[in-house]
Structure formats: structure tokens, C-alpha cells
Coordinates of C-alpha atoms in Angstrom, one line a residue:
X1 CA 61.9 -1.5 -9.5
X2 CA 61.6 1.5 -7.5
X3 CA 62.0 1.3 -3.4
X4 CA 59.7 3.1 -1.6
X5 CA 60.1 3.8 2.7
X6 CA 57.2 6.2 3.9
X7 CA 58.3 8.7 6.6
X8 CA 56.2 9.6 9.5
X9 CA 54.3 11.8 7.9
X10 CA 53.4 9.4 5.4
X11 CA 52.7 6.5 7.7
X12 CA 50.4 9.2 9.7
X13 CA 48.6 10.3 6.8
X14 CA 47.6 7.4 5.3
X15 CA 46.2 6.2 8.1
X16 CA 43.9 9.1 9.1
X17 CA 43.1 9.3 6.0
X18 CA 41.5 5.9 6.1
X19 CA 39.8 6.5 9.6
X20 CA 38.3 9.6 7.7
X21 CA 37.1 7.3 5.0
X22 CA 35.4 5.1 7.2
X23 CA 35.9 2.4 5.7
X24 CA 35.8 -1.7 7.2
X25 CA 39.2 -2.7 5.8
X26 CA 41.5 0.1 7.6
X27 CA 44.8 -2.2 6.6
X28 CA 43.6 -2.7 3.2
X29 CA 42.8 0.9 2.8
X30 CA 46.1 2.6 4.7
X31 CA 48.0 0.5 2.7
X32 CA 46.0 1.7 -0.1
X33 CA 46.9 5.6 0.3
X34 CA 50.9 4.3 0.8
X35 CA 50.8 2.9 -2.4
X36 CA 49.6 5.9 -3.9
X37 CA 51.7 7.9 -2.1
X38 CA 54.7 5.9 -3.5
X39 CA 53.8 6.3 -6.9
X40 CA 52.8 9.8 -6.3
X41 CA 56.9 10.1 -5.2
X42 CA 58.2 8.2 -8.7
X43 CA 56.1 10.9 -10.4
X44 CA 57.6 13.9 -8.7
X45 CA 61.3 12.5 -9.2
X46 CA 60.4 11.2 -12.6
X47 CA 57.8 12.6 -14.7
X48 CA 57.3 16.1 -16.2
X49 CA 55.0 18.0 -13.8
X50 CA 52.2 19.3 -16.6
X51 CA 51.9 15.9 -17.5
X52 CA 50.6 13.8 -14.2
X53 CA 47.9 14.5 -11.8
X54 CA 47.2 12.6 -8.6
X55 CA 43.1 12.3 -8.0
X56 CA 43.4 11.8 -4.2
X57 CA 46.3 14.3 -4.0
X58 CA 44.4 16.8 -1.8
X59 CA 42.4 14.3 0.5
X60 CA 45.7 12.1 1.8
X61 CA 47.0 15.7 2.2
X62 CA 44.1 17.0 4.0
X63 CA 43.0 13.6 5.6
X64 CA 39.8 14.3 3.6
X65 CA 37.4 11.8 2.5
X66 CA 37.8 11.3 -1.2
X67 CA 35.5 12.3 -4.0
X68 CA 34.4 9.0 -6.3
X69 CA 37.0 8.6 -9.1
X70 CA 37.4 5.3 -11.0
X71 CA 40.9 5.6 -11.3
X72 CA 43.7 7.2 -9.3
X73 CA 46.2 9.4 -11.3
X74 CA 46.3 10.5 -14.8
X75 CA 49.4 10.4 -16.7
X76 CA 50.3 11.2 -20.2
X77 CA 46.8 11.1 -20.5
X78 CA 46.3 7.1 -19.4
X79 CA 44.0 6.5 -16.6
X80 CA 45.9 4.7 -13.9
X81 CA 44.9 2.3 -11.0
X82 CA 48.1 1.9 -8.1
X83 CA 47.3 -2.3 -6.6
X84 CA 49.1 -2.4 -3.5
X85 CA 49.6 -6.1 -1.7
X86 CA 51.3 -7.9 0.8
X87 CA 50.2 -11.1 -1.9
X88 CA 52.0 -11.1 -5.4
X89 CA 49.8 -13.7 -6.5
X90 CA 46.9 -10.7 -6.5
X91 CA 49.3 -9.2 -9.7
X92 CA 48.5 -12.2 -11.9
X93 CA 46.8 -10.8 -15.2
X94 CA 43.8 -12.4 -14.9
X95 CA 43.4 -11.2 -11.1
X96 CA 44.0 -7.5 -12.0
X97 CA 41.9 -7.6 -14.7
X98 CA 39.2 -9.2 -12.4
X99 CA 39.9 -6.3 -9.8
X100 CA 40.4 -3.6 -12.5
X101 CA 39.2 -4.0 -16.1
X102 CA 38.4 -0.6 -17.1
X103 CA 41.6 1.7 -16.5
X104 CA 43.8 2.1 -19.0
X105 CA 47.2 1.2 -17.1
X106 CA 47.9 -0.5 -13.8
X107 CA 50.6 -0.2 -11.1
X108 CA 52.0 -2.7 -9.0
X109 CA 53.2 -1.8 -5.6
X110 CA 54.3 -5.0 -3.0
X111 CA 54.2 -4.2 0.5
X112 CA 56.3 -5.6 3.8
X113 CA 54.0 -7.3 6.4
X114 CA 54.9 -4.0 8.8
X115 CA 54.7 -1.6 6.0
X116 CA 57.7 0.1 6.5
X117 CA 58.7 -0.4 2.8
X118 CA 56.7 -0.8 -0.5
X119 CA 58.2 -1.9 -3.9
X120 CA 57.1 -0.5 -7.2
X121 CA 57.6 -4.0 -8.9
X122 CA 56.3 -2.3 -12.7
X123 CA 53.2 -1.6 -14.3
X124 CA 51.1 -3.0 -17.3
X125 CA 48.4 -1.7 -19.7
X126 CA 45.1 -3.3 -19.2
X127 CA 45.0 -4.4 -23.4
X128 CA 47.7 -6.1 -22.5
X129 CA 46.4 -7.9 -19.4
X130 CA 43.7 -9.0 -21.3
X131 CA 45.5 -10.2 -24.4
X132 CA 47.8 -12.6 -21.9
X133 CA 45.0 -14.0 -20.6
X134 CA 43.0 -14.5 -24.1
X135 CA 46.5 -16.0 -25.2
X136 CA 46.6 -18.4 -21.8
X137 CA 42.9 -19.2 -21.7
X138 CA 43.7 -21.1 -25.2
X139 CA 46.9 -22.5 -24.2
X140 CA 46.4 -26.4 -24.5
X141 CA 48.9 -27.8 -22.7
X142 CA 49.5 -27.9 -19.2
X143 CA 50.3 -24.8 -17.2
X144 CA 53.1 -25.0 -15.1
X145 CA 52.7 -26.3 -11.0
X146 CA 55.9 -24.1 -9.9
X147 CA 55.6 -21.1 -12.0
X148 CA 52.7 -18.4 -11.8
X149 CA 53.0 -15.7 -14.7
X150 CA 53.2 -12.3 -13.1
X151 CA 52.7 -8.9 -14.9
X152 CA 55.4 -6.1 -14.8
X153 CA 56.9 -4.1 -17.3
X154 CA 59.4 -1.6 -15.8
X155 CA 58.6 1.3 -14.0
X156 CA 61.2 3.4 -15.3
X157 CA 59.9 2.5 -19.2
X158 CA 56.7 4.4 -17.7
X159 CA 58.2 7.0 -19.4
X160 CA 58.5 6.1 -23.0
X161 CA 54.2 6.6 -22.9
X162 CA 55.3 10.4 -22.9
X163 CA 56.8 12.7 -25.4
X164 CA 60.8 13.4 -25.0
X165 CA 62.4 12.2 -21.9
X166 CA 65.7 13.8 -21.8
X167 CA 64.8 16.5 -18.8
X168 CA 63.6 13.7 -16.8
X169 CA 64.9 13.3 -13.3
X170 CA 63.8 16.3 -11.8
X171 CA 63.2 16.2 -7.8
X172 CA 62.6 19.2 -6.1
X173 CA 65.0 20.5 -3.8
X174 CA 62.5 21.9 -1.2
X175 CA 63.8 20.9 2.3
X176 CA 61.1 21.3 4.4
X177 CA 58.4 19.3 6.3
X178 CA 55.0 19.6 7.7
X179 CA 56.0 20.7 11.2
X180 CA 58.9 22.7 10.9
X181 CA 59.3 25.8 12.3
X182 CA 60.7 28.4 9.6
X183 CA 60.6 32.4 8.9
X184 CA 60.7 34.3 6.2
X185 CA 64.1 34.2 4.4
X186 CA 66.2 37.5 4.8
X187 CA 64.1 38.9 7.0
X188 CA 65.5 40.4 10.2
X189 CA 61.9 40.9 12.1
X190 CA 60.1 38.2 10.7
X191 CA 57.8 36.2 12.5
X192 CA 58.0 32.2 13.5
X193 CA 55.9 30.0 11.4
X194 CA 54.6 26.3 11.5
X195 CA 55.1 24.4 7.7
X196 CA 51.5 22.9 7.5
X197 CA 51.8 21.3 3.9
X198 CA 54.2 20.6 1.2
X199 CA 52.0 21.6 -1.6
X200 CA 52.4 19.0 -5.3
X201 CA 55.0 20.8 -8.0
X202 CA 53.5 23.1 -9.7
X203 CA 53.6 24.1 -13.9
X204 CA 53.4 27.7 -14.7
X205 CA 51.5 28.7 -11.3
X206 CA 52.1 32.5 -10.1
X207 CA 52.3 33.5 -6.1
X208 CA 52.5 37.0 -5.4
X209 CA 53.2 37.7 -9.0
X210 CA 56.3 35.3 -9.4
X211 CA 55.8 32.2 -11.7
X212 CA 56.6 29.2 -9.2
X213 CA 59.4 26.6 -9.6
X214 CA 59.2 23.8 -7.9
X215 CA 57.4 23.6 -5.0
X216 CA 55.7 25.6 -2.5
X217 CA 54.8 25.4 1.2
X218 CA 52.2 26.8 3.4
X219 CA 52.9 27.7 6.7
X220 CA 50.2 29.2 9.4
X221 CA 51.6 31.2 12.4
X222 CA 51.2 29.9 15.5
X223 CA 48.8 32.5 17.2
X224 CA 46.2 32.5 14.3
X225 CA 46.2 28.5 15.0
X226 CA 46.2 29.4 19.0
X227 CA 42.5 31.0 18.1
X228 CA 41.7 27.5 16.7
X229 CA 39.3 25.4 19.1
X230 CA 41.8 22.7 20.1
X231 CA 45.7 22.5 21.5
X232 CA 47.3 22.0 17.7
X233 CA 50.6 21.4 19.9
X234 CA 49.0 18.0 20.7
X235 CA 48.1 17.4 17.2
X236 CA 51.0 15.1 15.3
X237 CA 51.7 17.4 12.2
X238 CA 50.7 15.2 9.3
X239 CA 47.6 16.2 10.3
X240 CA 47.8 19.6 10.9
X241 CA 46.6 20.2 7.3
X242 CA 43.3 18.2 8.1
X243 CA 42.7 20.4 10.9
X244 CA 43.3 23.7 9.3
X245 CA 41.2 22.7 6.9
X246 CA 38.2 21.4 9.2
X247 CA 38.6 24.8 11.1
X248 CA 39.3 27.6 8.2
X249 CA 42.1 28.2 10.0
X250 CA 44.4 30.7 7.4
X251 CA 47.8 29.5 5.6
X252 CA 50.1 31.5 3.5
X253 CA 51.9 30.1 1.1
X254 CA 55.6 30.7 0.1
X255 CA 58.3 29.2 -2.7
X256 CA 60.0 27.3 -0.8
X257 CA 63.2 29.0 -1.1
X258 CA 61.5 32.2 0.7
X259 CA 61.7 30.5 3.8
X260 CA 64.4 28.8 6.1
X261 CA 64.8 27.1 8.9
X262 CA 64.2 29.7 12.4
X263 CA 66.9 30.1 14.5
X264 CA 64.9 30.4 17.4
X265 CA 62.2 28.5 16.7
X266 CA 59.7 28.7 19.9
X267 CA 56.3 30.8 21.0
X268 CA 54.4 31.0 23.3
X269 CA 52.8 27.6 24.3
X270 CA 55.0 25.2 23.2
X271 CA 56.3 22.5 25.1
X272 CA 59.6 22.1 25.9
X273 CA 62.4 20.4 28.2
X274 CA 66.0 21.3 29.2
X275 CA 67.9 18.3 27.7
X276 CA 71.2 18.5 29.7
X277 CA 69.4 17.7 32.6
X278 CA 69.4 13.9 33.4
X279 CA 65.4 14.0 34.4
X280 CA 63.7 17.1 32.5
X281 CA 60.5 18.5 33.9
X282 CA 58.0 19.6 30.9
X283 CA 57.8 22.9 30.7
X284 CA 55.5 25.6 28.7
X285 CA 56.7 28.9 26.7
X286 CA 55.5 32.2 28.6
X287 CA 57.6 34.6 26.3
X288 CA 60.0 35.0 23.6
X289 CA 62.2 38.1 24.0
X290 CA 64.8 39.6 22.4
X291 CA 67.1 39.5 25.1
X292 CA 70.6 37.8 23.6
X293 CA 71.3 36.2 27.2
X294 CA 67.8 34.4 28.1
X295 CA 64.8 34.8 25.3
X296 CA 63.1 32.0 26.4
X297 CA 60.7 32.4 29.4
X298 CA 59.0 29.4 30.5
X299 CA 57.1 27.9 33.3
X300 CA 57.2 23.8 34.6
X301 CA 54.3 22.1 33.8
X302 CA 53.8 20.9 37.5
X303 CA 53.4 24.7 38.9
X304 CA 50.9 25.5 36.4
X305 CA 49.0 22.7 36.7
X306 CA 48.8 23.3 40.7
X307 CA 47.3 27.0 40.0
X308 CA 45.0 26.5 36.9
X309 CA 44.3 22.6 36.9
X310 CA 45.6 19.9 34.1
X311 CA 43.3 21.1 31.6
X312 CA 43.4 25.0 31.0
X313 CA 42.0 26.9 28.9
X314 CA 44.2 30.0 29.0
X315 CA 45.6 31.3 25.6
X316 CA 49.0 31.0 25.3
X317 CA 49.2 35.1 24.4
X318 CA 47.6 35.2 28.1
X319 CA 49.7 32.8 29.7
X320 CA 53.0 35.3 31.1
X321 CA 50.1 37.6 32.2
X322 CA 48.0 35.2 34.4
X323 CA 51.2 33.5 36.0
X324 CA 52.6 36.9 36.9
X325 CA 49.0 37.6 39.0
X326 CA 49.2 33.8 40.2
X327 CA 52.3 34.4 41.1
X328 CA 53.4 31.2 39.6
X329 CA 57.6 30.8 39.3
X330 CA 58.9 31.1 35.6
X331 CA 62.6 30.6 34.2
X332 CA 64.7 32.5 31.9
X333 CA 66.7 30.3 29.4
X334 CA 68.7 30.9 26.3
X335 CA 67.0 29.1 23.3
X336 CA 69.7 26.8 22.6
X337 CA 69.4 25.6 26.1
X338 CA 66.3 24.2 24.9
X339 CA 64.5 21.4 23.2
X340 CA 61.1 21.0 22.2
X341 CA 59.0 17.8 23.7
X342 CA 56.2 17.4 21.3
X343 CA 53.3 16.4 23.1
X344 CA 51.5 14.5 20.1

């Protein structure tokens, strides 16, 4: 058995995915997308990459709706179906077979009531299913009051379906998440970006003319997503990739090991706080310079919203510009000095 404990962006995911969907049961079907999302991890960490695909892959990513598909990954070539419940009783043969007759294997993932951990209890091909409950339909004598049958054979066997196994074990090392601010590795004048997805490992892809290993990672830079229609700084970043995609907004995508983490990792517009003060006012990002004493230029949330209202609609290339004419008061800090207070 596998344990399973969905970060933030997993937790976010799932769930807008389902709002997307539309469907009646939101529990049933964000609980759903974290079971796939937990087998979708086992596979990453366990399986050869040329030889799985995930179905709903781009739409949790994307918090798309998802295209009809009977089953939800392929592996080895089986059509597999991921149960997720809170109720083991629902992994009973004849109750996955009553649920799920026509895929070829299923998976069983158990769920805590505040589904902050999932369980890959094991898996089971359907032939099987059916066989057991052939074989207990003509059982004779009396079934047992205490003990319920249950049907699991070990995830990590999984991989005895597939040719040899020696290589297995194979997690990618890429560090980053959706959110992060990163530049290009190496590069002295490179610009800040935003990581918008952690893209599935690839087999025998080419970027820019290298073969990729691994994974890769898109990023969009923060003044083409400025041009988008809403504040993306008040957008929680597991679902930045939904709204790139919505509004054609532009990402790039890099190996992973191209990028790292920027040491100064503000722009214009973002909000921010001076964390050694016991009471921090919010403030916004006028300008990033290169001064090494005081890059960071910002203005207190409270002045701007006394010149231009709580809701404006000034770009935030325009921002250092129109205070300067409003003659609204900005601050010079080193970048250290600050922290970023997310506003999502």
C-alpha cells in the first residue's frame, strides 16, 4: 500500500476541477480527481514513462472539463478505472464489478473523512472480480457475519503486467511548483518568471532541439499575464493554468533544470509586507531596480487606495508613473527586507 497526502495545489485542483465539471456530487467528484491524482503520482515514481498515460491528465491540470472516456489511464496497455471511497465496503468484488464491469483493471484508493490522505490499498483485474464472485455465488454454505471479502492485490506487483522492471523507481527530480517565481538558469539579465504548470514526464520529447529528460515546466512572465483581463495575483496558483488556458495567455516551456529559483523574485504589482514589523501594512510593487541598496519600490495599499479607489484599473507597468503625478508617497526597500502576501 502506497500513502498518498495531496498538497495545496492538489487539493485546489481537484476541486475546481469539479466546479468546472458541474457536476451534483462535488465531494464524490473532488475526491474523484484526488484519487487519480494519487495514482497518477505511483505512476510517475513507479512506472516507465512510455508505458502509462493518464486520460484526464490535461483537464485536472487545466481545470478543464473532461472529454468522455470509459476508463481513466492506460497502462501496459490495460484499461484502468481509480475507485476512490471513504466506504471499503464499495471495494467488494461484486460492488466494483456492479460499478465497473468493462475495464480491464481497477484501483483502489481509501480516503480520510477530511481528505487530507488517501491510501492506494491495491488493485485487481476485472476477470478476476468476476471469477470471485462466479466462485461465491455457488458457495453453499454460509457466508461469514464478521468477515466481508475485499479485493486487493498489491500495488507495487502492478508492475509485473509490464516487461522488465529493473529501472523502476524513477521520480523526477524537478523542484519546482506552480507559483514559483524562477529565471532562466545562468543567466545574468534574465527576466522573473511565474511556474504555471509542472508538465507529465515525457519519453523522447525534443524542446528547442534537446531531447527532454524528465520533466519540464512552463512558466509565463508576469507582464504578458498583466495584459490578461483579471488580477492573476489574486488567482491561487493551481489555477493559474486554467486561466492561461481560458485567456490564450502565452507560456514557455523549459527542462526543468534551465531554471532556478530568482533571487529577487518581485515585479511590479505584487503584493507584499515588511515582515519585521509587528503590524505590516500591504503594500504594492512600483519598481524593481537594480540598485544593490533598495531595488524594491513600493507603495502602501491605504495611499493608493485614497487616490485611485479600492478597485483600479491601472496596469502595474503604469503604476510608478501615475503615483509620481498623484503624488502618492512610495518606499525604497532592499528585497530581502521583503515578503510576499499573496492575496488569493
Amino acid at each position: 500500500m502506497y500513502l498518498y497526502t495531496p498538497d495545496e495545489i492538489d487539493r485546489e485542483r481537484a476541486h475546481h476541477q469539479a466546479v468546472i465539471q458541474g457536476t451534483n456530487r462535488l465531494d464524490v467528484k473532488r475526491i474523484g480527481n484526488l484519487g487519480e491524482l494519487a495514482f497518477e503520482q505511483f505512476c510517475r515514481e513507479f512506472l516507465p514513462v512510455e508505458m502509462w498515460e493518464w486520460e484526464n491528465e490535461e483537464a485536472i491540470r487545466r481545470c478543464n472539463s473532461e472529454s468522455f472516456s470509459g476508463h481513466d489511464f492506460e497502462v501496459f496497455g490495460y484499461e484502468i478505472d481509480v475507485k476512490t471511497s471513504r466506504d471499503v465496503s464499495a471495494f467488494q468484488p461484486a460492488t466494483l464489478l456492479e460499478n465497473d464491469p468493462d475495464d480491464d483493471i481497477i484501483v483502489m484508493v481509501w480516503h480520510r473523512d477530511n481528505e487530507d490522505a488517501l491510501i492506494l490499498l491495491g488493485w485487481e483485474r476485472t476477470e478476476t472480480l468476476k471469477s470471485k464472485v462466479k466462485t461465491q455465488e455457488a458457495y453453499s454454505g454460509e457466508k461469514p457475519e464478521k468477515l466481508a471479502h475485499l479485493a486487493a492485490r498489491p500495488m507495487n506487483e502492478l508492475q509485473d503486467l509490464g516487461p522488465n522492471t529493473a529501472h523502476m523507481n524513477q521520480k523526477p527530480q524537478n523542484p519546482f511548483n506552480p507559483g514559483d517565481r524562477v529565471v532562466k538558469a545562468e543567466d545574468s539579465d534574465a527576466s522573473v518568471a511565474v511556474v504555471v504548470e509542472v508538465l507529465p514526464p515525457e519519453h523522447d520529447v525534443t524542446l528547442y532541439g534537446q531531447t527532454m529528460d524528465g520533466e519540464a515546466v512552463s512558466v509565463a512572465f508576469p507582464n504578458m499575464l498583466d495584459d490578461g483581463p483579471g488580477n492573476w495575483r489574486e488567482i491561487h496558483p493551481a489555477k493559474l493554468a486554467s486561466y492561461c488556458d481560458d485567456q490564450d495567455i502565452k507560456l514557455y516551456t523549459y527542462k526543468h533544470t534551465n531554471l532556478e529559483y530568482a533571487e529577487n523574485p518581485f515585479t511590479p504589482g505584487d503584493y507584499v509586507v515588511k515582515p519585521d514589523y509587528d503590524d505590516p501594512d500591504l503594500a504594492v510593487v512600483l519598481e524593481v531596480s537594480n540598485d544593490d541598496e533598495r531595488d524594491i519600490t513600493v507603495s502602501f495599499c491605504k495611499h493608493l487606495e485614497k487616490e485611485f479607489g479600492e478597485q483600479t484599473a491601472i496596469q502595474p507597468a503604469d503604476l510608478s508613473s501615475r503615483c509620481d503625478e498623484a503624488g502618492v508617497k512610495s518606499y525604497s526597500y532592499k528585497h530581502g527586507e521583503l515578503s510576499f502576501e499573496h492575496q488569493y
